[in-house]
Amino acid sequence: QVQLVESGGGLVQAGGSLMLSCAASGRTFNRYAMGWFRQAPDKEREFVATISATGGYTDYAESIKGRFLISRDNAKNTVYLQMSSLKPEDTAVYYCAKAKASYITTTSWTYDAWGQGTQVTVSS
């Protein structure tokens, strides 16, 4: 039903910044929390950030806390991930996801729609 399309990935040097966007289809975008996950080669998918339906609450993985910022614009059906002070270990495919409910959640099984992913590569 819901389709998510990520964009904004690319190659950046360590210490640099990048902005990811996720455009969502559907008429009920503002009823659900959204999240970002990432998967590096030979690693399991891991939680990055989440934001509540109206943007009032957010949560972040400890590894990126203070460096990344999640936000959303419900009028545009879009969620963003501002990434700064990037490190080589941030290199991964980043996925946007829609939660099953309105509140923030960090576990992948609580999300029921996923984007195709966008590659982020951070060089030294």
Short mmCIF file of N, CA, C and O in Angstrom, two decimals:
data_model
loop_
_atom_site.label_atom_id
_atom_site.label_comp_id
_atom_site.label_asym_id
_atom_site.label_seq_id
_atom_site.Cartn_x
_atom_site.Cartn_y
_atom_site.Cartn_z
N GLN A 1 0.83 -1.21 0.00
CA GLN A 1 0.00 0.00 0.00
C GLN A 1 0.87 1.26 0.00
O GLN A 1 0.82 2.04 -0.95
N VAL A 2 1.62 1.46 1.07
CA VAL A 2 2.50 2.62 1.19
C VAL A 2 3.82 2.34 0.48
O VAL A 2 4.40 1.27 0.64
N GLN A 3 4.27 3.30 -0.30
CA GLN A 3 5.56 3.20 -0.96
C GLN A 3 6.48 4.30 -0.45
O GLN A 3 6.08 5.45 -0.31
N LEU A 4 7.73 3.92 -0.18
CA LEU A 4 8.73 4.83 0.33
C LEU A 4 9.92 4.86 -0.60
O LEU A 4 10.39 3.82 -1.04
N VAL A 5 10.40 6.06 -0.91
CA VAL A 5 11.53 6.22 -1.82
C VAL A 5 12.57 7.11 -1.18
O VAL A 5 12.33 8.30 -0.95
N GLU A 6 13.75 6.53 -0.91
CA GLU A 6 14.85 7.29 -0.32
C GLU A 6 15.68 7.97 -1.40
O GLU A 6 15.77 7.48 -2.53
N SER A 7 16.31 9.07 -1.04
CA SER A 7 17.23 9.76 -1.93
C SER A 7 18.23 10.54 -1.09
O SER A 7 18.04 10.73 0.10
N GLY A 8 19.30 10.97 -1.72
CA GLY A 8 20.29 11.81 -1.05
C GLY A 8 21.57 11.11 -0.67
O GLY A 8 22.51 11.76 -0.18
N GLY A 9 21.64 9.81 -0.86
CA GLY A 9 22.86 9.09 -0.54
C GLY A 9 23.98 9.44 -1.50
O GLY A 9 23.76 10.06 -2.54
N GLY A 10 25.18 9.04 -1.14
CA GLY A 10 26.33 9.32 -1.98
C GLY A 10 27.62 9.12 -1.26
O GLY A 10 27.68 8.49 -0.20
N LEU A 11 28.69 9.65 -1.84
CA LEU A 11 30.03 9.54 -1.28
C LEU A 11 30.42 10.84 -0.61
O LEU A 11 30.28 11.92 -1.19
N VAL A 12 30.91 10.74 0.61
CA VAL A 12 31.32 11.92 1.37
C VAL A 12 32.56 11.59 2.18
O VAL A 12 32.77 10.45 2.58
N GLN A 13 33.40 12.58 2.41
CA GLN A 13 34.60 12.38 3.23
C GLN A 13 34.25 12.37 4.71
O GLN A 13 33.26 12.96 5.14
N ALA A 14 35.07 11.69 5.49
CA ALA A 14 34.89 11.67 6.93
C ALA A 14 34.83 13.10 7.47
O ALA A 14 35.61 13.96 7.07
N GLY A 15 33.90 13.33 8.38
CA GLY A 15 33.70 14.65 8.93
C GLY A 15 32.69 15.49 8.17
O GLY A 15 32.27 16.55 8.65
N GLY A 16 32.29 15.01 7.02
CA GLY A 16 31.35 15.73 6.19
C GLY A 16 29.90 15.50 6.59
O GLY A 16 29.61 14.80 7.55
N SER A 17 29.00 16.08 5.81
CA SER A 17 27.58 16.00 6.08
C SER A 17 26.81 15.53 4.86
O SER A 17 27.26 15.66 3.72
N LEU A 18 25.64 14.98 5.12
CA LEU A 18 24.78 14.49 4.07
C LEU A 18 23.34 14.53 4.56
O LEU A 18 23.08 14.32 5.75
N MET A 19 22.40 14.80 3.65
CA MET A 19 20.98 14.83 3.99
C MET A 19 20.25 13.77 3.19
O MET A 19 20.31 13.77 1.95
N LEU A 20 19.57 12.87 3.87
CA LEU A 20 18.75 11.86 3.23
C LEU A 20 17.29 12.27 3.30
O LEU A 20 16.85 12.85 4.29
N SER A 21 16.55 11.95 2.25
CA SER A 21 15.12 12.23 2.21
C SER A 21 14.37 10.94 1.91
O SER A 21 14.89 10.05 1.25
N CYS A 22 13.15 10.86 2.40
CA CYS A 22 12.29 9.71 2.16
C CYS A 22 10.90 10.23 1.84
O CYS A 22 10.23 10.80 2.70
N ALA A 23 10.48 10.03 0.60
CA ALA A 23 9.17 10.47 0.15
C ALA A 23 8.19 9.31 0.24
O ALA A 23 8.46 8.21 -0.25
N ALA A 24 7.04 9.55 0.87
CA ALA A 24 6.04 8.50 1.09
C ALA A 24 4.76 8.78 0.31
O ALA A 24 4.33 9.93 0.19
N SER A 25 4.17 7.72 -0.18
CA SER A 25 2.86 7.82 -0.81
C SER A 25 1.79 7.62 0.26
O SER A 25 2.08 7.28 1.40
N GLY A 26 0.54 7.84 -0.12
CA GLY A 26 -0.56 7.59 0.79
C GLY A 26 -1.13 8.85 1.42
O GLY A 26 -0.49 9.90 1.44
N ARG A 27 -2.31 8.71 2.00
CA ARG A 27 -3.03 9.83 2.59
C ARG A 27 -2.97 9.86 4.11
O ARG A 27 -3.52 10.77 4.72
N THR A 28 -2.33 8.86 4.73
CA THR A 28 -2.30 8.76 6.18
C THR A 28 -0.88 8.81 6.75
O THR A 28 -0.62 8.30 7.83
N PHE A 29 0.02 9.45 6.05
CA PHE A 29 1.41 9.55 6.47
C PHE A 29 1.54 10.13 7.88
O PHE A 29 2.35 9.66 8.68
N ASN A 30 0.73 11.12 8.19
CA ASN A 30 0.83 11.80 9.47
C ASN A 30 0.28 11.00 10.65
O ASN A 30 0.29 11.49 11.78
N ARG A 31 -0.19 9.78 10.43
CA ARG A 31 -0.71 8.94 11.50
C ARG A 31 0.33 7.95 12.04
O ARG A 31 0.08 7.27 13.03
N TYR A 32 1.50 7.89 11.39
CA TYR A 32 2.47 6.86 11.74
C TYR A 32 3.84 7.43 12.05
O TYR A 32 4.29 8.40 11.45
N ALA A 33 4.49 6.78 13.01
CA ALA A 33 5.89 7.07 13.26
C ALA A 33 6.72 6.59 12.06
O ALA A 33 6.29 5.72 11.31
N MET A 34 7.89 7.17 11.91
CA MET A 34 8.79 6.80 10.83
C MET A 34 10.16 6.49 11.42
O MET A 34 10.49 6.94 12.51
N GLY A 35 10.95 5.74 10.67
CA GLY A 35 12.27 5.40 11.15
C GLY A 35 13.28 5.27 10.04
O GLY A 35 12.93 5.15 8.87
N TRP A 36 14.53 5.34 10.44
CA TRP A 36 15.65 5.07 9.55
C TRP A 36 16.45 3.90 10.12
O TRP A 36 16.73 3.86 11.33
N PHE A 37 16.79 2.96 9.27
CA PHE A 37 17.65 1.84 9.60
C PHE A 37 18.79 1.79 8.60
O PHE A 37 18.73 2.43 7.55
N ARG A 38 19.83 1.05 8.93
CA ARG A 38 20.93 0.92 8.00
C ARG A 38 21.51 -0.49 8.06
O ARG A 38 21.38 -1.19 9.05
N GLN A 39 22.16 -0.88 6.97
CA GLN A 39 22.77 -2.19 6.91
C GLN A 39 24.11 -2.09 6.18
O GLN A 39 24.16 -1.71 5.02
N ALA A 40 25.17 -2.41 6.90
CA ALA A 40 26.51 -2.44 6.33
C ALA A 40 26.79 -3.84 5.80
O ALA A 40 26.12 -4.80 6.20
N PRO A 41 27.77 -3.98 4.91
CA PRO A 41 28.10 -5.30 4.37
C PRO A 41 28.40 -6.31 5.47
O PRO A 41 29.13 -6.01 6.42
N ASP A 42 27.82 -7.48 5.37
CA ASP A 42 28.03 -8.58 6.30
C ASP A 42 27.56 -8.28 7.73
O ASP A 42 28.00 -8.91 8.69
N LYS A 43 26.68 -7.31 7.87
CA LYS A 43 26.13 -6.99 9.17
C LYS A 43 24.60 -7.02 9.13
O LYS A 43 24.00 -6.91 8.06
N GLU A 44 24.01 -7.17 10.29
CA GLU A 44 22.56 -7.14 10.39
C GLU A 44 22.05 -5.71 10.27
O GLU A 44 22.76 -4.75 10.57
N ARG A 45 20.82 -5.58 9.85
CA ARG A 45 20.18 -4.28 9.79
C ARG A 45 20.08 -3.71 11.21
O ARG A 45 19.72 -4.43 12.14
N GLU A 46 20.40 -2.44 11.37
CA GLU A 46 20.36 -1.83 12.69
C GLU A 46 19.56 -0.53 12.69
O GLU A 46 19.50 0.20 11.70
N PHE A 47 18.96 -0.26 13.82
CA PHE A 47 18.18 0.94 14.02
C PHE A 47 19.08 2.17 14.02
O PHE A 47 20.18 2.15 14.56
N VAL A 48 18.58 3.25 13.43
CA VAL A 48 19.31 4.52 13.40
C VAL A 48 18.55 5.62 14.14
O VAL A 48 19.07 6.24 15.06
N ALA A 49 17.31 5.86 13.71
CA ALA A 49 16.53 6.96 14.30
C ALA A 49 15.05 6.74 14.06
O ALA A 49 14.65 6.07 13.11
N THR A 50 14.22 7.33 14.91
CA THR A 50 12.77 7.26 14.74
C THR A 50 12.14 8.58 15.16
O THR A 50 12.70 9.31 15.97
N ILE A 51 10.98 8.86 14.60
CA ILE A 51 10.26 10.09 14.91
C ILE A 51 8.77 9.78 14.97
O ILE A 51 8.24 9.03 14.15
N SER A 52 8.08 10.36 15.95
CA SER A 52 6.66 10.10 16.13
C SER A 52 5.84 10.72 15.01
O SER A 52 6.34 11.51 14.21
N ALA A 53 4.56 10.36 14.96
CA ALA A 53 3.69 10.75 13.86
C ALA A 53 3.66 12.26 13.60
O ALA A 53 3.66 12.70 12.45
N THR A 54 3.63 13.04 14.67
CA THR A 54 3.57 14.49 14.52
C THR A 54 4.91 15.17 14.76
O THR A 54 4.98 16.40 14.78
N GLY A 55 5.95 14.38 14.94
CA GLY A 55 7.28 14.94 15.09
C GLY A 55 7.67 15.38 16.49
O GLY A 55 8.75 15.95 16.68
N GLY A 56 6.82 15.12 17.48
CA GLY A 56 7.08 15.59 18.82
C GLY A 56 8.12 14.80 19.60
O GLY A 56 8.67 15.32 20.58
N TYR A 57 8.37 13.57 19.20
CA TYR A 57 9.30 12.71 19.91
C TYR A 57 10.26 12.06 18.93
O TYR A 57 9.85 11.66 17.83
N THR A 58 11.50 11.94 19.33
CA THR A 58 12.51 11.27 18.52
C THR A 58 13.38 10.39 19.40
O THR A 58 13.45 10.57 20.62
N ASP A 59 14.04 9.44 18.78
CA ASP A 59 14.99 8.60 19.48
C ASP A 59 16.07 8.19 18.49
O ASP A 59 15.81 8.10 17.29
N TYR A 60 17.29 7.96 19.01
CA TYR A 60 18.42 7.67 18.17
C TYR A 60 19.25 6.52 18.71
O TYR A 60 19.30 6.29 19.91
N ALA A 61 19.93 5.84 17.80
CA ALA A 61 20.91 4.84 18.22
C ALA A 61 22.05 5.56 18.92
O ALA A 61 22.43 6.67 18.55
N GLU A 62 22.61 4.91 19.92
CA GLU A 62 23.69 5.52 20.69
C GLU A 62 24.89 5.88 19.82
O GLU A 62 25.55 6.90 20.04
N SER A 63 25.14 5.07 18.81
CA SER A 63 26.32 5.27 17.97
C SER A 63 26.26 6.55 17.13
O SER A 63 27.31 7.05 16.70
N ILE A 64 25.08 7.08 16.91
CA ILE A 64 24.95 8.27 16.07
C ILE A 64 24.37 9.46 16.82
O ILE A 64 24.25 10.56 16.25
N LYS A 65 24.03 9.27 18.09
CA LYS A 65 23.43 10.34 18.88
C LYS A 65 24.33 11.57 18.91
O LYS A 65 25.52 11.48 19.18
N GLY A 66 23.73 12.72 18.62
CA GLY A 66 24.48 13.96 18.59
C GLY A 66 25.04 14.30 17.23
O GLY A 66 25.50 15.43 17.01
N ARG A 67 25.01 13.35 16.30
CA ARG A 67 25.53 13.58 14.96
C ARG A 67 24.44 13.60 13.89
O ARG A 67 24.55 14.31 12.90
N PHE A 68 23.40 12.80 14.10
CA PHE A 68 22.30 12.72 13.13
C PHE A 68 21.05 13.37 13.71
O PHE A 68 20.84 13.39 14.93
N LEU A 69 20.19 13.88 12.84
CA LEU A 69 18.93 14.47 13.24
C LEU A 69 17.82 14.02 12.31
O LEU A 69 17.92 14.20 11.10
N ILE A 70 16.77 13.43 12.88
CA ILE A 70 15.62 13.02 12.10
C ILE A 70 14.54 14.09 12.20
O ILE A 70 14.33 14.69 13.25
N SER A 71 13.85 14.33 11.10
CA SER A 71 12.77 15.30 11.08
C SER A 71 11.75 14.87 10.03
O SER A 71 12.00 13.97 9.24
N ARG A 72 10.58 15.52 10.04
CA ARG A 72 9.57 15.19 9.05
C ARG A 72 8.75 16.41 8.68
O ARG A 72 8.59 17.34 9.48
N ASP A 73 8.23 16.40 7.48
CA ASP A 73 7.34 17.43 6.98
C ASP A 73 6.09 16.71 6.49
O ASP A 73 6.07 16.18 5.38
N ASN A 74 5.07 16.67 7.33
CA ASN A 74 3.87 15.90 6.99
C ASN A 74 3.10 16.49 5.81
O ASN A 74 2.39 15.77 5.11
N ALA A 75 3.24 17.78 5.58
CA ALA A 75 2.60 18.41 4.44
C ALA A 75 3.19 17.91 3.13
O ALA A 75 2.53 17.93 2.09
N LYS A 76 4.45 17.45 3.18
CA LYS A 76 5.13 16.95 2.00
C LYS A 76 5.27 15.43 2.00
O LYS A 76 5.89 14.87 1.10
N ASN A 77 4.71 14.76 3.01
CA ASN A 77 4.84 13.31 3.14
C ASN A 77 6.30 12.88 3.06
O ASN A 77 6.65 11.90 2.38
N THR A 78 7.15 13.60 3.77
CA THR A 78 8.59 13.35 3.68
C THR A 78 9.23 13.32 5.05
O THR A 78 8.90 14.12 5.93
N VAL A 79 10.16 12.39 5.23
CA VAL A 79 10.98 12.32 6.44
C VAL A 79 12.43 12.49 6.03
O VAL A 79 12.83 12.06 4.94
N TYR A 80 13.22 13.12 6.89
CA TYR A 80 14.60 13.45 6.58
C TYR A 80 15.55 12.88 7.62
O TYR A 80 15.18 12.63 8.76
N LEU A 81 16.79 12.69 7.21
CA LEU A 81 17.85 12.33 8.13
C LEU A 81 19.06 13.21 7.82
O LEU A 81 19.71 13.02 6.79
N GLN A 82 19.31 14.18 8.68
CA GLN A 82 20.48 15.04 8.55
C GLN A 82 21.65 14.35 9.23
O GLN A 82 21.60 14.06 10.42
N MET A 83 22.71 14.11 8.48
CA MET A 83 23.87 13.42 9.00
C MET A 83 25.08 14.35 8.96
O MET A 83 25.39 14.92 7.92
N SER A 84 25.76 14.47 10.08
CA SER A 84 26.95 15.30 10.16
C SER A 84 28.05 14.53 10.89
O SER A 84 27.80 13.49 11.48
N SER A 85 29.26 15.08 10.84
CA SER A 85 30.42 14.43 11.45
C SER A 85 30.49 12.95 11.07
O SER A 85 30.70 12.08 11.91
N LEU A 86 30.30 12.69 9.81
CA LEU A 86 30.23 11.32 9.33
C LEU A 86 31.56 10.59 9.50
O LEU A 86 32.63 11.18 9.35
N LYS A 87 31.46 9.31 9.80
CA LYS A 87 32.61 8.44 10.01
C LYS A 87 32.58 7.30 9.01
O LYS A 87 31.51 6.92 8.53
N PRO A 88 33.73 6.72 8.68
CA PRO A 88 33.74 5.57 7.77
C PRO A 88 32.81 4.44 8.22
O PRO A 88 32.22 3.77 7.37
N GLU A 89 32.66 4.25 9.52
CA GLU A 89 31.78 3.20 10.03
C GLU A 89 30.30 3.49 9.81
O GLU A 89 29.46 2.63 10.08
N ASP A 90 29.98 4.70 9.34
CA ASP A 90 28.60 5.02 8.98
C ASP A 90 28.25 4.50 7.59
O ASP A 90 27.09 4.57 7.18
N THR A 91 29.23 4.00 6.86
CA THR A 91 29.00 3.48 5.52
C THR A 91 28.01 2.32 5.57
O THR A 91 28.21 1.34 6.29
N ALA A 92 26.92 2.44 4.81
CA ALA A 92 25.87 1.43 4.81
C ALA A 92 24.80 1.83 3.81
O ALA A 92 24.80 2.94 3.28
N VAL A 93 23.88 0.90 3.56
CA VAL A 93 22.67 1.23 2.85
C VAL A 93 21.66 1.68 3.89
O VAL A 93 21.41 0.98 4.87
N TYR A 94 21.09 2.85 3.69
CA TYR A 94 20.14 3.41 4.63
C TYR A 94 18.72 3.23 4.13
O TYR A 94 18.41 3.53 2.97
N TYR A 95 17.85 2.72 5.01
CA TYR A 95 16.47 2.43 4.66
C TYR A 95 15.50 3.27 5.47
O TYR A 95 15.64 3.40 6.69
N CYS A 96 14.52 3.81 4.80
CA CYS A 96 13.40 4.49 5.43
C CYS A 96 12.30 3.47 5.69
O CYS A 96 12.10 2.56 4.90
N ALA A 97 11.58 3.62 6.80
CA ALA A 97 10.52 2.68 7.14
C ALA A 97 9.36 3.38 7.84
O ALA A 97 9.55 4.37 8.54
N LYS A 98 8.16 2.84 7.64
CA LYS A 98 6.95 3.33 8.28
C LYS A 98 6.55 2.38 9.38
O LYS A 98 6.44 1.17 9.16
N ALA A 99 6.28 2.90 10.57
CA ALA A 99 5.87 2.09 11.70
C ALA A 99 4.40 1.71 11.60
O ALA A 99 3.63 2.31 10.86
N LYS A 100 4.01 0.72 12.41
CA LYS A 100 2.63 0.27 12.44
C LYS A 100 1.75 1.16 13.32
O LYS A 100 0.52 1.08 13.25
N ALA A 101 2.38 1.99 14.14
CA ALA A 101 1.66 2.86 15.05
C ALA A 101 2.25 4.26 15.02
O ALA A 101 3.18 4.55 14.27
N SER A 102 1.73 5.13 15.86
CA SER A 102 2.11 6.54 15.83
C SER A 102 3.31 6.88 16.71
O SER A 102 3.92 7.94 16.54
N TYR A 103 3.67 5.99 17.63
CA TYR A 103 4.72 6.29 18.59
C TYR A 103 6.07 5.76 18.14
O TYR A 103 6.16 4.81 17.36
N ILE A 104 7.13 6.34 18.66
CA ILE A 104 8.48 5.97 18.26
C ILE A 104 8.79 4.54 18.70
O ILE A 104 8.36 4.07 19.75
N THR A 105 9.56 3.86 17.88
CA THR A 105 9.95 2.49 18.16
C THR A 105 11.26 2.18 17.46
O THR A 105 11.53 2.69 16.37
N THR A 106 12.08 1.36 18.10
CA THR A 106 13.42 1.07 17.59
C THR A 106 13.57 -0.32 17.01
O THR A 106 14.65 -0.67 16.52
N THR A 107 12.52 -1.12 17.04
CA THR A 107 12.61 -2.51 16.60
C THR A 107 12.01 -2.70 15.22
O THR A 107 10.92 -2.20 14.92
N SER A 108 12.71 -3.43 14.37
CA SER A 108 12.33 -3.54 12.97
C SER A 108 10.97 -4.21 12.75
O SER A 108 10.28 -3.88 11.78
N TRP A 109 10.57 -5.12 13.66
CA TRP A 109 9.30 -5.82 13.46
C TRP A 109 8.09 -4.93 13.70
O TRP A 109 6.96 -5.34 13.42
N THR A 110 8.31 -3.74 14.21
CA THR A 110 7.21 -2.80 14.42
C THR A 110 7.00 -1.88 13.21
O THR A 110 6.16 -0.99 13.26
N TYR A 111 7.75 -2.11 12.16
CA TYR A 111 7.62 -1.37 10.91
C TYR A 111 7.06 -2.28 9.82
O TYR A 111 7.45 -3.45 9.74
N ASP A 112 6.18 -1.75 8.99
CA ASP A 112 5.52 -2.59 8.00
C ASP A 112 5.65 -2.11 6.56
O ASP A 112 5.00 -2.64 5.66
N ALA A 113 6.46 -1.10 6.32
CA ALA A 113 6.74 -0.66 4.96
C ALA A 113 8.16 -0.14 4.91
O ALA A 113 8.61 0.55 5.82
N TRP A 114 8.86 -0.48 3.84
CA TRP A 114 10.28 -0.15 3.72
C TRP A 114 10.60 0.40 2.34
O TRP A 114 10.01 -0.01 1.34
N GLY A 115 11.55 1.32 2.30
CA GLY A 115 12.02 1.84 1.03
C GLY A 115 13.05 0.93 0.42
O GLY A 115 13.42 -0.11 0.99
N GLN A 116 13.55 1.30 -0.74
CA GLN A 116 14.52 0.48 -1.47
C GLN A 116 15.95 0.66 -0.97
O GLN A 116 16.82 -0.15 -1.28
N GLY A 117 16.19 1.70 -0.20
CA GLY A 117 17.51 1.96 0.35
C GLY A 117 18.31 2.93 -0.50
O GLY A 117 18.12 3.03 -1.71
N THR A 118 19.20 3.65 0.15
CA THR A 118 20.12 4.54 -0.54
C THR A 118 21.51 4.37 0.08
O THR A 118 21.67 4.31 1.29
N GLN A 119 22.52 4.27 -0.78
CA GLN A 119 23.87 3.99 -0.33
C GLN A 119 24.55 5.25 0.19
O GLN A 119 24.57 6.28 -0.47
N VAL A 120 25.15 5.13 1.37
CA VAL A 120 25.97 6.18 1.95
C VAL A 120 27.37 5.61 2.14
O VAL A 120 27.55 4.60 2.82
N THR A 121 28.36 6.25 1.54
CA THR A 121 29.74 5.80 1.66
C THR A 121 30.58 6.94 2.21
O THR A 121 30.60 8.03 1.65
N VAL A 122 31.28 6.68 3.30
CA VAL A 122 32.11 7.68 3.95
C VAL A 122 33.57 7.25 3.84
O VAL A 122 33.95 6.19 4.32
N SER A 123 34.39 8.08 3.23
CA SER A 123 35.79 7.77 3.03
C SER A 123 36.66 8.54 4.02
O SER A 123 36.28 9.61 4.50
N SER A 124 37.84 7.99 4.31
CA SER A 124 38.77 8.63 5.23
C SER A 124 39.54 9.75 4.56
O SER A 124 39.79 9.72 3.36
#
